[in-house]
Coordinates of C-alpha atoms in Angstrom, one line a residue:
Chain H
M21 CA 0.0 0.0 0.0
L22 CA 2.9 2.4 0.8
P23 CA 4.6 3.9 -2.1
L24 CA 8.2 3.1 -2.7
G25 CA 10.7 5.1 -0.7
A26 CA 8.4 5.8 2.3
T27 CA 10.9 4.6 4.8
A28 CA 10.3 6.2 8.2
G29 CA 6.7 6.6 7.4
G30 CA 5.9 3.0 7.2
L31 CA 4.6 2.7 10.7
N32 CA 3.5 6.2 11.1
F33 CA 1.9 7.0 7.8
M34 CA -0.6 9.5 9.2
E35 CA 1.9 11.3 11.2
V36 CA 4.4 11.6 8.4
F37 CA 1.7 12.7 6.0
V38 CA 0.4 15.4 8.4
Q39 CA 4.0 16.6 9.1
Q40 CA 4.7 16.9 5.4
V41 CA 1.4 18.8 4.9
I42 CA 2.5 21.3 7.6
N43 CA 5.9 21.7 5.9
G44 CA 4.3 22.0 2.5
I45 CA 1.8 24.7 3.5
T46 CA 4.6 26.7 5.1
I47 CA 6.8 26.7 2.0
G48 CA 3.8 27.1 -0.1
S49 CA 2.8 30.3 1.7
L50 CA 6.1 31.7 0.8
Y51 CA 5.6 30.8 -2.8
G52 CA 2.2 32.3 -2.8
L53 CA 3.5 35.6 -1.5
I54 CA 6.1 35.7 -4.2
A55 CA 3.7 34.5 -6.9
I56 CA 1.4 37.5 -6.3
G57 CA 4.2 39.8 -7.6
Y58 CA 4.4 37.8 -10.8
T59 CA 0.7 37.5 -11.3
M60 CA -0.1 41.2 -10.6
V61 CA 2.6 42.5 -12.9
F62 CA 1.6 40.1 -15.7
G63 CA -2.1 41.1 -15.2
I64 CA -1.4 44.8 -15.5
I65 CA 1.2 45.0 -18.3
G66 CA 1.4 41.4 -19.6
M67 CA 5.1 41.1 -18.7
V68 CA 6.8 38.3 -16.8
N69 CA 9.1 40.0 -14.4
F70 CA 12.0 37.4 -14.3
A71 CA 13.9 39.6 -11.8
H72 CA 11.3 39.0 -9.2
G73 CA 12.9 35.9 -7.7
D74 CA 16.2 37.8 -7.3
V75 CA 14.3 40.7 -5.7
F76 CA 13.0 38.2 -3.2
M77 CA 16.6 37.1 -2.5
V78 CA 17.8 40.7 -2.2
S79 CA 15.0 41.4 0.3
A80 CA 16.3 38.4 2.4
F81 CA 19.7 40.1 2.4
F82 CA 18.2 43.4 3.5
A83 CA 16.5 41.6 6.3
L84 CA 19.8 39.7 7.2
I85 CA 21.8 43.0 7.3
F86 CA 19.3 44.9 9.3
L87 CA 18.6 42.0 11.7
L88 CA 22.4 41.7 12.5
L89 CA 22.5 45.5 12.9
L90 CA 19.6 45.4 15.3
T91 CA 20.8 42.4 17.4
S92 CA 24.6 43.0 17.5
W93 CA 24.9 46.9 17.3
F94 CA 21.7 48.0 19.0
G95 CA 21.4 44.9 21.2
I96 CA 17.7 44.5 20.8
A97 CA 16.8 41.5 22.8
S98 CA 13.2 41.0 21.8
M99 CA 13.1 38.8 18.7
T100 CA 9.5 39.6 18.0
L101 CA 10.2 43.3 17.9
A102 CA 13.3 42.7 15.8
L103 CA 11.4 40.6 13.4
I104 CA 8.7 43.2 12.9
L105 CA 11.2 46.0 12.4
V106 CA 13.2 43.9 10.0
M107 CA 10.2 43.0 8.0
V108 CA 9.1 46.6 7.7
V109 CA 12.6 47.9 6.8
S110 CA 13.0 45.1 4.2
M111 CA 9.6 45.9 2.7
V112 CA 10.5 49.6 2.4
L113 CA 14.0 49.0 0.9
T114 CA 12.9 46.4 -1.4
G115 CA 10.0 48.6 -2.5
L116 CA 12.4 51.4 -3.3
L117 CA 14.7 49.1 -5.1
V118 CA 12.0 47.7 -7.3
W119 CA 10.7 51.2 -7.9
A120 CA 14.1 52.2 -9.2
I121 CA 14.4 49.0 -11.3
E122 CA 11.0 49.7 -12.8
R123 CA 11.9 53.2 -13.7
I124 CA 15.3 52.4 -15.1
A125 CA 14.9 49.0 -16.8
Y126 CA 11.2 48.6 -17.6
A127 CA 9.4 51.9 -17.9
P128 CA 11.5 53.2 -20.9
L129 CA 10.7 50.0 -22.7
R130 CA 6.9 50.3 -22.3
G131 CA 5.4 50.4 -25.8
S132 CA 8.4 48.7 -27.2
F133 CA 8.1 45.2 -28.7
R134 CA 6.8 42.6 -26.2
L135 CA 10.0 40.8 -25.6
A136 CA 12.1 43.9 -24.7
P137 CA 11.0 44.3 -21.1
L138 CA 11.3 40.5 -20.6
I139 CA 14.9 40.5 -21.8
S140 CA 15.5 43.5 -19.6
A141 CA 14.1 41.7 -16.7
I142 CA 16.4 38.7 -17.2
G143 CA 19.3 41.1 -17.4
M144 CA 18.1 42.7 -14.1
S145 CA 17.9 39.3 -12.5
I146 CA 21.6 38.6 -13.5
V147 CA 22.7 42.0 -12.2
L148 CA 21.0 41.5 -8.9
S149 CA 22.3 38.0 -8.2
N150 CA 25.8 38.9 -9.4
F151 CA 25.9 42.1 -7.3
I152 CA 24.9 40.3 -4.2
Q153 CA 27.5 37.5 -5.0
V154 CA 30.3 40.2 -5.2
A155 CA 29.0 42.4 -2.4
Q156 CA 28.0 39.7 0.1
G157 CA 30.3 36.9 -0.9
P158 CA 29.3 33.6 -2.5
R159 CA 28.9 31.7 0.8
N160 CA 25.8 31.0 2.9
K161 CA 25.0 33.9 5.3
P162 CA 23.6 32.6 8.6
I163 CA 21.6 34.4 11.2
P164 CA 21.3 33.4 14.8
P165 CA 18.0 31.4 15.3
V166 CA 15.1 33.7 15.8
T167 CA 13.2 31.1 17.8
R168 CA 13.6 27.4 18.5
D169 CA 10.1 26.8 20.0
V170 CA 8.4 23.7 18.6
Y171 CA 5.1 22.4 19.6
T172 CA 4.4 18.6 19.3
L173 CA 0.8 18.2 18.2
W174 CA 0.7 14.4 19.0
E175 CA 3.0 11.4 18.9
G176 CA 2.6 8.4 16.8
A177 CA 3.9 4.9 17.3
N178 CA 7.5 4.7 18.7
G179 CA 7.1 8.3 19.8
Y180 CA 7.2 9.7 16.3
P181 CA 6.2 13.4 16.8
V182 CA 4.1 15.6 14.6
N183 CA 5.7 19.0 15.1
L184 CA 4.5 22.5 14.5
S185 CA 7.3 25.0 15.1
L186 CA 6.7 28.6 16.1
K187 CA 8.4 29.7 12.9
Q188 CA 5.8 27.9 10.9
I189 CA 3.0 29.5 12.9
I190 CA 4.6 32.9 12.3
I191 CA 4.8 32.3 8.6
W192 CA 1.2 31.1 8.4
V193 CA -0.1 34.1 10.4
V194 CA 1.9 36.7 8.7
T195 CA 1.0 35.4 5.3
A196 CA -2.7 35.3 6.2
L197 CA -2.7 38.8 7.6
L198 CA -0.8 40.2 4.6
L199 CA -3.0 38.5 2.1
A200 CA -6.0 40.0 3.9
A201 CA -4.5 43.5 3.8
F202 CA -3.6 43.0 0.2
W203 CA -7.0 41.8 -0.7
Y204 CA -8.5 44.9 0.9
V205 CA -6.2 47.2 -1.1
V206 CA -7.0 45.6 -4.4
Q207 CA -10.8 45.3 -3.8
K208 CA -11.7 48.4 -1.8
T209 CA -9.2 51.2 -2.4
A210 CA -8.8 53.7 -5.2
L211 CA -5.4 52.2 -6.1
G212 CA -6.8 48.7 -6.3
R213 CA -9.7 49.9 -8.5
A214 CA -7.2 51.6 -10.7
Q215 CA -5.1 48.5 -11.0
R216 CA -8.0 46.4 -12.0
A217 CA -9.2 49.1 -14.5
C218 CA -5.7 49.3 -16.0
E219 CA -5.6 45.6 -16.3
Q220 CA -8.7 45.7 -18.5
D221 CA -8.2 48.8 -20.5
R222 CA -5.1 51.0 -19.8
K223 CA -6.0 53.7 -22.3
M224 CA -9.5 54.1 -21.0
A225 CA -8.2 54.3 -17.5
S226 CA -5.8 57.0 -18.6
L227 CA -8.6 59.0 -20.2
L228 CA -10.6 58.9 -16.9
G229 CA -7.6 60.6 -15.2
V230 CA -5.8 57.6 -13.8
N231 CA -2.0 58.0 -13.9
V232 CA -1.3 54.6 -15.5
D233 CA 2.4 54.9 -15.3
R234 CA 2.2 55.5 -11.5
T235 CA -0.3 52.7 -11.1
I236 CA 2.1 50.3 -12.8
S237 CA 5.0 51.5 -10.6
L238 CA 3.0 51.0 -7.5
T239 CA 1.9 47.5 -8.6
F240 CA 5.6 46.6 -8.9
V241 CA 6.3 48.1 -5.4
I242 CA 3.4 46.2 -3.8
G243 CA 4.6 43.0 -5.4
A244 CA 8.1 43.7 -4.2
A245 CA 6.8 44.4 -0.6
L246 CA 5.1 41.0 -0.5
A247 CA 8.2 39.4 -1.9
A248 CA 10.1 41.1 0.9
V249 CA 7.8 39.6 3.5
A250 CA 8.5 36.3 1.9
G251 CA 12.3 37.0 1.9
T252 CA 12.3 37.9 5.6
L253 CA 10.3 34.8 6.5
F254 CA 12.4 32.6 4.3
L255 CA 15.5 33.9 6.2
M256 CA 13.9 33.3 9.6
Y257 CA 12.7 29.9 8.5
Y258 CA 15.9 28.5 7.1
G259 CA 18.4 30.7 9.0
V260 CA 20.7 31.2 6.0
V261 CA 20.6 32.9 2.6
V262 CA 22.9 32.9 -0.3
F263 CA 23.1 35.0 -3.5
S264 CA 21.6 32.1 -5.7
D265 CA 18.6 31.7 -3.5
G266 CA 16.5 33.8 -5.7
F267 CA 16.4 31.4 -8.6
T268 CA 14.6 28.3 -7.4
P269 CA 11.9 29.9 -5.3
G270 CA 11.5 32.5 -8.0
V271 CA 10.8 29.9 -10.7
K272 CA 8.6 27.9 -8.3
A273 CA 6.6 30.9 -7.5
F274 CA 6.2 31.6 -11.2
T275 CA 5.0 28.0 -11.6
A276 CA 2.6 28.6 -8.8
A277 CA 1.3 31.8 -10.6
V278 CA 0.8 29.8 -13.8
L279 CA -0.7 26.9 -12.1
G280 CA -3.2 29.1 -10.4
G281 CA -4.0 31.0 -13.5
I282 CA -1.7 33.9 -14.3
G283 CA -3.4 37.2 -13.6
S284 CA -5.6 35.8 -10.8
L285 CA -4.7 36.7 -7.3
P286 CA -6.4 33.9 -5.4
G287 CA -5.0 31.6 -8.1
A288 CA -1.4 32.7 -7.1
V289 CA -2.0 31.9 -3.5
L290 CA -3.7 28.6 -4.3
G291 CA -1.0 27.7 -6.8
G292 CA 1.7 28.5 -4.2
L293 CA 0.2 26.2 -1.6
L294 CA -0.3 23.4 -4.2
I295 CA 3.3 23.7 -5.4
G296 CA 4.5 23.7 -1.8
L297 CA 2.4 20.6 -1.0
I298 CA 3.4 18.7 -4.2
E299 CA 7.0 19.5 -3.6
T300 CA 7.2 18.2 0.0
L301 CA 4.9 15.2 -0.6
W302 CA 7.0 14.2 -3.7
G303 CA 10.1 14.6 -1.7
Q304 CA 8.7 12.4 1.0
Y305 CA 7.1 9.6 -1.0
V306 CA 8.9 9.5 -4.3
S307 CA 12.3 11.0 -4.3
A308 CA 13.8 14.0 -2.5
D309 CA 16.4 14.4 -5.3
Y310 CA 13.7 14.9 -7.9
Q311 CA 11.7 17.5 -5.9
N312 CA 12.5 20.3 -8.2
V313 CA 11.9 18.2 -11.3
A314 CA 8.5 17.4 -10.0
A315 CA 7.7 21.2 -9.4
F316 CA 8.9 22.2 -12.9
S317 CA 7.2 19.3 -14.6
I318 CA 3.9 20.8 -13.4
L319 CA 4.8 24.0 -15.1
V320 CA 5.2 22.2 -18.4
V321 CA 2.1 20.0 -17.9
V322 CA 0.0 23.0 -16.9
L323 CA 1.1 25.1 -19.9
I324 CA 0.3 22.3 -22.3
F325 CA -3.0 21.0 -20.9
M326 CA -4.4 24.0 -19.0
P327 CA -2.8 27.2 -20.1
Q328 CA -5.4 29.3 -18.3
G329 CA -4.5 27.6 -15.0
L330 CA -6.9 26.6 -12.2
L331 CA -8.6 30.0 -11.5
G332 CA -7.6 32.0 -14.6
R333 CA -9.9 33.4 -17.1
P334 CA -9.8 31.8 -20.5
E335 CA -8.1 34.2 -22.9
V336 CA -10.8 36.0 -24.9
E337 CA -9.9 37.7 -28.0
K338 CA -11.0 41.3 -27.9
V339 CA -13.0 42.5 -30.9
Chain G
M15 CA -24.9 87.5 -40.4
M16 CA -27.0 86.1 -37.7
T17 CA -28.1 88.2 -34.8
S18 CA -28.6 85.4 -32.3
H19 CA -25.7 85.2 -29.8
R20 CA -23.0 82.8 -30.6
T21 CA -21.4 81.5 -27.4
W22 CA -18.7 79.7 -29.4
D23 CA -17.3 83.1 -30.4
S24 CA -17.9 85.1 -27.3
D25 CA -17.2 82.5 -24.6
P26 CA -15.6 79.3 -26.0
V27 CA -14.8 76.5 -23.6
L28 CA -12.6 74.8 -26.2
S29 CA -10.8 76.6 -29.1
V30 CA -9.2 74.5 -31.8
E31 CA -6.9 76.5 -34.0
H32 CA -5.2 75.3 -37.2
L33 CA -5.3 71.7 -36.2
T34 CA -3.6 69.3 -38.7
M35 CA -3.0 65.7 -38.1
R36 CA -1.0 63.7 -40.6
F37 CA -0.4 60.0 -40.6
G38 CA 2.5 59.5 -43.1
G39 CA 1.1 60.8 -46.3
L40 CA -2.5 60.8 -45.2
V41 CA -3.9 64.1 -44.0
A42 CA -6.7 63.1 -41.6
V43 CA -7.4 66.6 -40.4
N44 CA -6.3 69.7 -42.3
D45 CA -6.0 73.1 -40.8
L46 CA -9.2 72.8 -38.8
S47 CA -10.3 75.7 -36.6
F48 CA -13.5 75.8 -34.5
S49 CA -14.7 76.6 -31.1
A50 CA -17.1 74.9 -28.7
G51 CA -19.2 77.4 -26.7
R52 CA -19.5 77.2 -22.9
G53 CA -22.7 75.5 -22.0
D54 CA -23.4 74.6 -25.6
I55 CA -24.1 71.2 -27.2
T56 CA -21.7 71.3 -30.2
A57 CA -22.1 68.6 -32.8
L58 CA -19.2 67.5 -35.1
I59 CA -20.7 65.9 -38.1
G60 CA -19.5 64.6 -41.5
P61 CA -19.4 61.6 -43.7
N62 CA -17.5 58.5 -42.7
G63 CA -13.7 59.1 -42.7
A64 CA -14.1 62.9 -42.5
G65 CA -11.7 62.9 -39.5
K66 CA -14.1 63.5 -36.7
T67 CA -12.8 60.8 -34.4
T68 CA -9.2 62.0 -35.1
V69 CA -10.2 65.4 -33.8
F70 CA -11.4 63.8 -30.6
N71 CA -8.2 61.8 -30.4
C72 CA -6.2 64.9 -30.6
I73 CA -8.3 66.8 -28.1
T74 CA -8.1 64.0 -25.5
G75 CA -4.3 63.5 -25.9
F76 CA -4.7 60.1 -27.7
Y77 CA -2.7 61.6 -30.6
K78 CA -0.2 64.4 -30.7
P79 CA -1.3 66.7 -33.5
T80 CA 1.1 67.4 -36.3
T81 CA 0.4 71.2 -35.9
G82 CA -2.2 73.3 -34.2
M83 CA -3.3 74.6 -30.9
M84 CA -6.1 73.4 -28.7
S85 CA -7.0 75.6 -25.7
M86 CA -9.4 74.5 -23.0
R87 CA -10.8 77.0 -20.5
P88 CA -12.5 75.2 -17.6
K89 CA -14.8 77.0 -15.2
D90 CA -11.9 77.8 -12.8
G91 CA -10.6 80.3 -15.4
A92 CA -7.4 78.5 -16.1
L93 CA -6.1 78.0 -19.7
H94 CA -4.8 74.6 -20.7
L95 CA -3.1 73.9 -24.0
L96 CA -4.2 70.3 -24.6
E97 CA -1.6 69.5 -27.2
R98 CA 1.0 69.7 -24.6
M99 CA -0.6 67.4 -22.1
P100 CA -0.4 63.6 -21.6
D101 CA -3.9 62.0 -21.8
F102 CA -4.4 61.5 -18.0
V103 CA -3.7 65.2 -17.4
V104 CA -6.2 66.2 -20.1
A105 CA -8.8 64.3 -18.1
S106 CA -7.7 65.3 -14.6
K107 CA -6.5 69.0 -15.0
A108 CA -8.1 70.3 -18.2
K109 CA -11.4 68.5 -17.3
V110 CA -12.1 66.9 -20.6
A111 CA -13.8 63.5 -20.6
R112 CA -14.7 61.3 -23.5
T113 CA -16.4 58.1 -24.6
F114 CA -15.6 56.0 -27.6
Q115 CA -17.6 54.7 -30.6
N116 CA -17.2 51.2 -29.2
I117 CA -18.0 50.5 -25.6
R118 CA -15.0 50.6 -23.3
L119 CA -16.4 49.9 -19.9
F120 CA -14.4 47.9 -17.4
S121 CA -16.6 45.0 -18.0
G122 CA -15.3 42.8 -15.1
M123 CA -15.9 45.6 -12.5
T124 CA -19.3 46.5 -11.0
L125 CA -21.2 49.5 -12.2
L126 CA -20.3 51.4 -8.9
E127 CA -16.7 50.5 -9.3
N128 CA -16.7 51.9 -12.9
L129 CA -18.0 55.1 -11.6
L130 CA -15.5 55.2 -8.7
V131 CA -12.5 54.7 -11.0
A132 CA -13.5 57.9 -12.8
Q133 CA -13.0 59.6 -9.4
H134 CA -9.6 58.0 -8.8
N135 CA -7.5 61.2 -8.4
P136 CA -9.3 62.9 -5.5
L137 CA -9.6 59.5 -3.7
M138 CA -5.9 58.7 -4.3
I139 CA -4.9 62.0 -2.8
A140 CA -7.3 61.7 0.1
S141 CA -6.0 58.2 0.9
G142 CA -2.3 59.4 0.9
M143 CA -1.4 57.1 -2.0
T144 CA -3.5 54.4 -0.3
F145 CA -1.1 53.7 2.6
L146 CA -2.8 56.2 5.0
G147 CA -6.2 55.1 3.8
V148 CA -5.6 51.5 4.6
L149 CA -4.5 52.6 8.1
G150 CA -7.7 54.7 8.4
I151 CA -5.7 58.0 8.8
G152 CA -7.0 61.3 7.3
G153 CA -10.3 62.1 5.7
Y154 CA -10.4 59.2 3.4
K155 CA -13.6 57.8 4.7
A156 CA -15.5 61.0 4.1
K157 CA -14.0 61.5 0.7
E158 CA -14.9 57.9 -0.2
K159 CA -18.4 58.4 1.0
A160 CA -18.7 61.5 -1.2
A161 CA -17.4 59.6 -4.2
I162 CA -20.0 56.8 -3.7
D163 CA -22.7 59.4 -3.3
R164 CA -21.8 61.0 -6.5
A165 CA -21.7 57.6 -8.2
R166 CA -25.1 56.8 -6.8
Y167 CA -26.5 60.1 -8.1
W168 CA -25.4 59.2 -11.6
L169 CA -26.7 55.6 -11.3
D170 CA -30.0 57.1 -10.3
K171 CA -29.9 59.5 -13.2
I172 CA -29.3 56.8 -15.8
G173 CA -31.8 54.5 -14.1
L174 CA -29.4 51.7 -13.1
T175 CA -29.4 52.1 -9.3
A176 CA -30.7 48.5 -8.9
R177 CA -27.8 47.0 -10.7
A178 CA -25.1 48.9 -8.9
D179 CA -23.2 45.8 -7.8
D180 CA -23.5 43.9 -11.0
P181 CA -20.6 43.5 -13.5
A182 CA -20.8 46.2 -16.1
G183 CA -20.4 43.6 -18.8
D184 CA -23.8 42.1 -18.0
L185 CA -25.8 45.2 -18.9
P186 CA -27.7 45.4 -22.1
Y187 CA -26.3 47.6 -24.8
G188 CA -28.2 50.7 -24.3
A189 CA -27.6 50.7 -20.6
Q190 CA -23.8 50.3 -21.2
R191 CA -23.9 53.4 -23.4
R192 CA -25.6 55.4 -20.6
L193 CA -23.2 54.0 -18.0
E194 CA -20.2 55.2 -20.2
I195 CA -21.7 58.7 -20.2
A196 CA -22.3 58.5 -16.4
R197 CA -18.7 57.4 -15.9
A198 CA -17.3 60.1 -18.0
M199 CA -19.4 62.6 -16.0
C200 CA -18.0 61.3 -12.7
T201 CA -14.6 62.7 -13.6
G202 CA -16.3 66.1 -13.1
P203 CA -15.6 67.4 -16.6
D204 CA -16.1 70.9 -18.1
L205 CA -16.2 69.4 -21.6
L206 CA -17.8 66.0 -22.4
C207 CA -16.7 64.6 -25.7
L208 CA -19.1 61.9 -26.9
D209 CA -18.2 59.7 -30.0
E210 CA -21.5 58.6 -31.6
P211 CA -23.4 58.1 -28.3
A212 CA -26.6 57.2 -30.2
A213 CA -25.0 54.5 -32.4
G214 CA -27.0 51.3 -32.1
L215 CA -29.8 52.8 -29.9
N216 CA -33.4 52.3 -30.8
P217 CA -35.6 55.4 -31.2
R218 CA -36.8 55.3 -27.6
E219 CA -33.3 54.9 -26.2
S220 CA -32.2 57.7 -28.6
A221 CA -34.9 60.0 -27.2
E222 CA -33.8 59.1 -23.6
L223 CA -30.2 60.0 -24.6
N224 CA -31.3 63.4 -25.8
A225 CA -33.0 64.0 -22.5
L226 CA -29.9 62.8 -20.6
L227 CA -27.6 65.2 -22.6
L228 CA -29.9 68.1 -22.1
S229 CA -30.1 67.5 -18.3
I230 CA -26.3 67.2 -18.2
R231 CA -26.0 70.6 -19.7
K232 CA -28.7 72.1 -17.5
D233 CA -28.0 70.5 -14.1
D234 CA -24.2 70.1 -14.3
G235 CA -23.3 73.0 -16.6
T236 CA -21.1 70.7 -18.7
S237 CA -20.4 71.7 -22.3
I238 CA -20.8 68.8 -24.7
L239 CA -19.0 68.1 -27.9
L240 CA -20.5 65.1 -29.8
I241 CA -19.9 63.2 -33.0
E242 CA -23.2 61.9 -34.3
H243 CA -24.7 60.5 -37.4
D244 CA -28.2 60.4 -35.9
M245 CA -29.6 63.6 -37.3
S246 CA -32.5 63.5 -34.8
V247 CA -30.0 63.9 -32.1
V248 CA -27.9 66.5 -34.0
M249 CA -30.8 68.7 -35.0
G250 CA -32.8 68.0 -32.0
I251 CA -30.4 69.1 -29.2
S252 CA -27.4 70.8 -30.6
D253 CA -26.8 74.5 -30.5
H254 CA -23.9 74.6 -32.9
V255 CA -22.9 72.2 -35.8
V256 CA -19.4 71.9 -37.3
V257 CA -19.3 69.9 -40.5
L258 CA -16.2 68.1 -41.7
E259 CA -15.4 66.5 -45.0
Y260 CA -12.0 64.9 -45.8
G261 CA -10.5 66.5 -42.8
I262 CA -11.6 70.0 -43.8
K263 CA -14.3 72.2 -42.3
I264 CA -17.0 72.8 -44.8
A265 CA -19.6 74.5 -42.5
D266 CA -19.9 76.0 -39.1
G267 CA -23.0 77.5 -37.6
T268 CA -26.4 76.8 -36.0
P269 CA -28.2 73.7 -37.0
T270 CA -30.6 75.6 -39.3
E271 CA -27.7 77.3 -41.0
T272 CA -25.7 74.1 -41.7
R273 CA -28.7 72.1 -42.7
N274 CA -29.3 74.5 -45.6
D275 CA -25.6 74.7 -46.5
P276 CA -25.2 73.5 -50.1
R277 CA -21.8 72.0 -49.3
V278 CA -23.2 70.0 -46.5
I279 CA -26.0 68.8 -48.6
A280 CA -23.6 67.8 -51.3
A281 CA -21.3 66.1 -48.8
Y282 CA -24.1 64.0 -47.4
L283 CA -25.8 63.3 -50.7
G284 CA -22.6 62.5 -52.4
V285 CA -22.8 65.1 -55.2
D286 CA -19.8 65.5 -57.5
D287 CA -17.4 68.3 -56.9
E288 CA -18.2 70.2 -60.0
D289 CA -21.9 70.1 -59.1
V290 CA -21.1 71.6 -55.7
E291 CA -20.0 74.8 -57.3
E292 CA -23.0 74.8 -59.5
I293 CA -25.3 74.4 -56.5
E294 CA -23.3 77.0 -54.6
Q295 CA -23.8 79.4 -57.4
E296 CA -27.5 78.8 -57.6
L297 CA -27.8 79.3 -53.8
D298 CA -25.7 82.4 -53.9
E299 CA -27.8 83.8 -56.6
A300 CA -30.9 82.9 -54.6
A301 CA -29.5 84.5 -51.5
G302 CA -28.4 87.6 -53.5
S303 CA -31.9 88.1 -54.8
E304 CA -33.3 87.6 -51.4
E305 CA -30.9 90.3 -50.0
G306 CA -31.7 92.5 -52.9
R307 CA -35.4 92.2 -52.0
A308 CA -34.7 93.0 -48.3

């Protein structure tokens, strides 16, 4: 009955499964936060911002530097306070960085041929990862553990525990709160309405007095702020970050956005959670070595059989 | 010639001077000058391909004209040169709103949201670029309520209050047209440019449109510039008619004047160019003899 490779789980099938679901939701939340940046930018200007994964990585470095500053220089003892401060600073700095990137590398290419901003984004991605490699060094950068608290939900046979760590709870709660705030912005504020209007008809929005250029910039900035939250949480969860950390989560979040239906915000979150779950369960029951292969195979399969994704709207030709 | 007052000469809200728009070798609009009077309903008419929509596109910043000057004087007394403005500034500062021949509602958004997008700028400022608004700081709530009230006023005026929370794309055609006009009005314009608002409407809807446009002028004091083929609309409600053919102005005056203009008749009936001169001569002679008698 058990799939091949399920070693430790043989006796404790249920416990192992639940544990992996917990892990999967945690990592999936981070993918979801990053995926929103991809999906929003795609929705509003039809561009895949390939630098987004590296923006996420840079935000983790902002968090790292500021956290070390706070703890070692200013000697802040409360990790909760430090974490909140770090997150806010990382959001602001990453927002500013992306605003600058958008102004320099994307805005001048608006109205150019479709591939131009895409190529520019790939260039920006290389610039960011190489800059961090040079400036921060090519090795893993560690932080002292933010918290070691772990709650055991229950124990299976032989005392196999199902654990939920405080870090995971923090990730779930922060993600949920931010998604709620973000949802409010998109649905209920003038900016959100302008974003949705620009998504449907940029020219018309402009003729109603909406500053489309600024709306696009703010869309990039909001996506970056969410990626910065993911970056901070990522750093807290794994305790290390390295210059190449942008690539894999970046592409997985992009996969999540495509799986959920690119352009759809709930789709991005759903896609992120699914990718996180598929990845961890695949790692548990099939092969940990082929975890990434599984995640990216999904991208190919979805693009072939379901290009509009789970919650995306089917592409309708405008007449 | 006429003794009746001509607002477009004495108090123009929009003056277009020597406007030319070339696309490569094609001259879509050639040295066009006209004015739209404050509080007037001005109709821009002409056969298909005469360049009417091109004029609209120049006025609203959609195109940068090849040459020419377009000055807009909103109620606040300022003077805006439209050819120098990006399109969203034409809407927000110069207070010019427009609709298109084809319907361009945000079909996935609700009716109310469509009308709120048109009030984006005051709300954006009141919410401190959103961040303060989310935190509930500042007068955002009150501003938002005012915006919703204004949207409701317009929904009421176009008879769509009951459908405020439906997606705009679900409305029937005639209602979508009315909603577009309401949305344009929610930007608080001094000049409303309507591109064929009566296209595709049945006679009853067309009559309702006339009433709506007249009430916009009366209640909101907004001047209207419209492109229209439906002569019942043009002759029924406009104060001033400008006729274009092949990008050139061929007549400019009150509806009665233009209706009797031989070049207009020729343009609409498709008379040959040589015949136009003939008709003109005949009419000149007729007019001369009338003057002689008077």
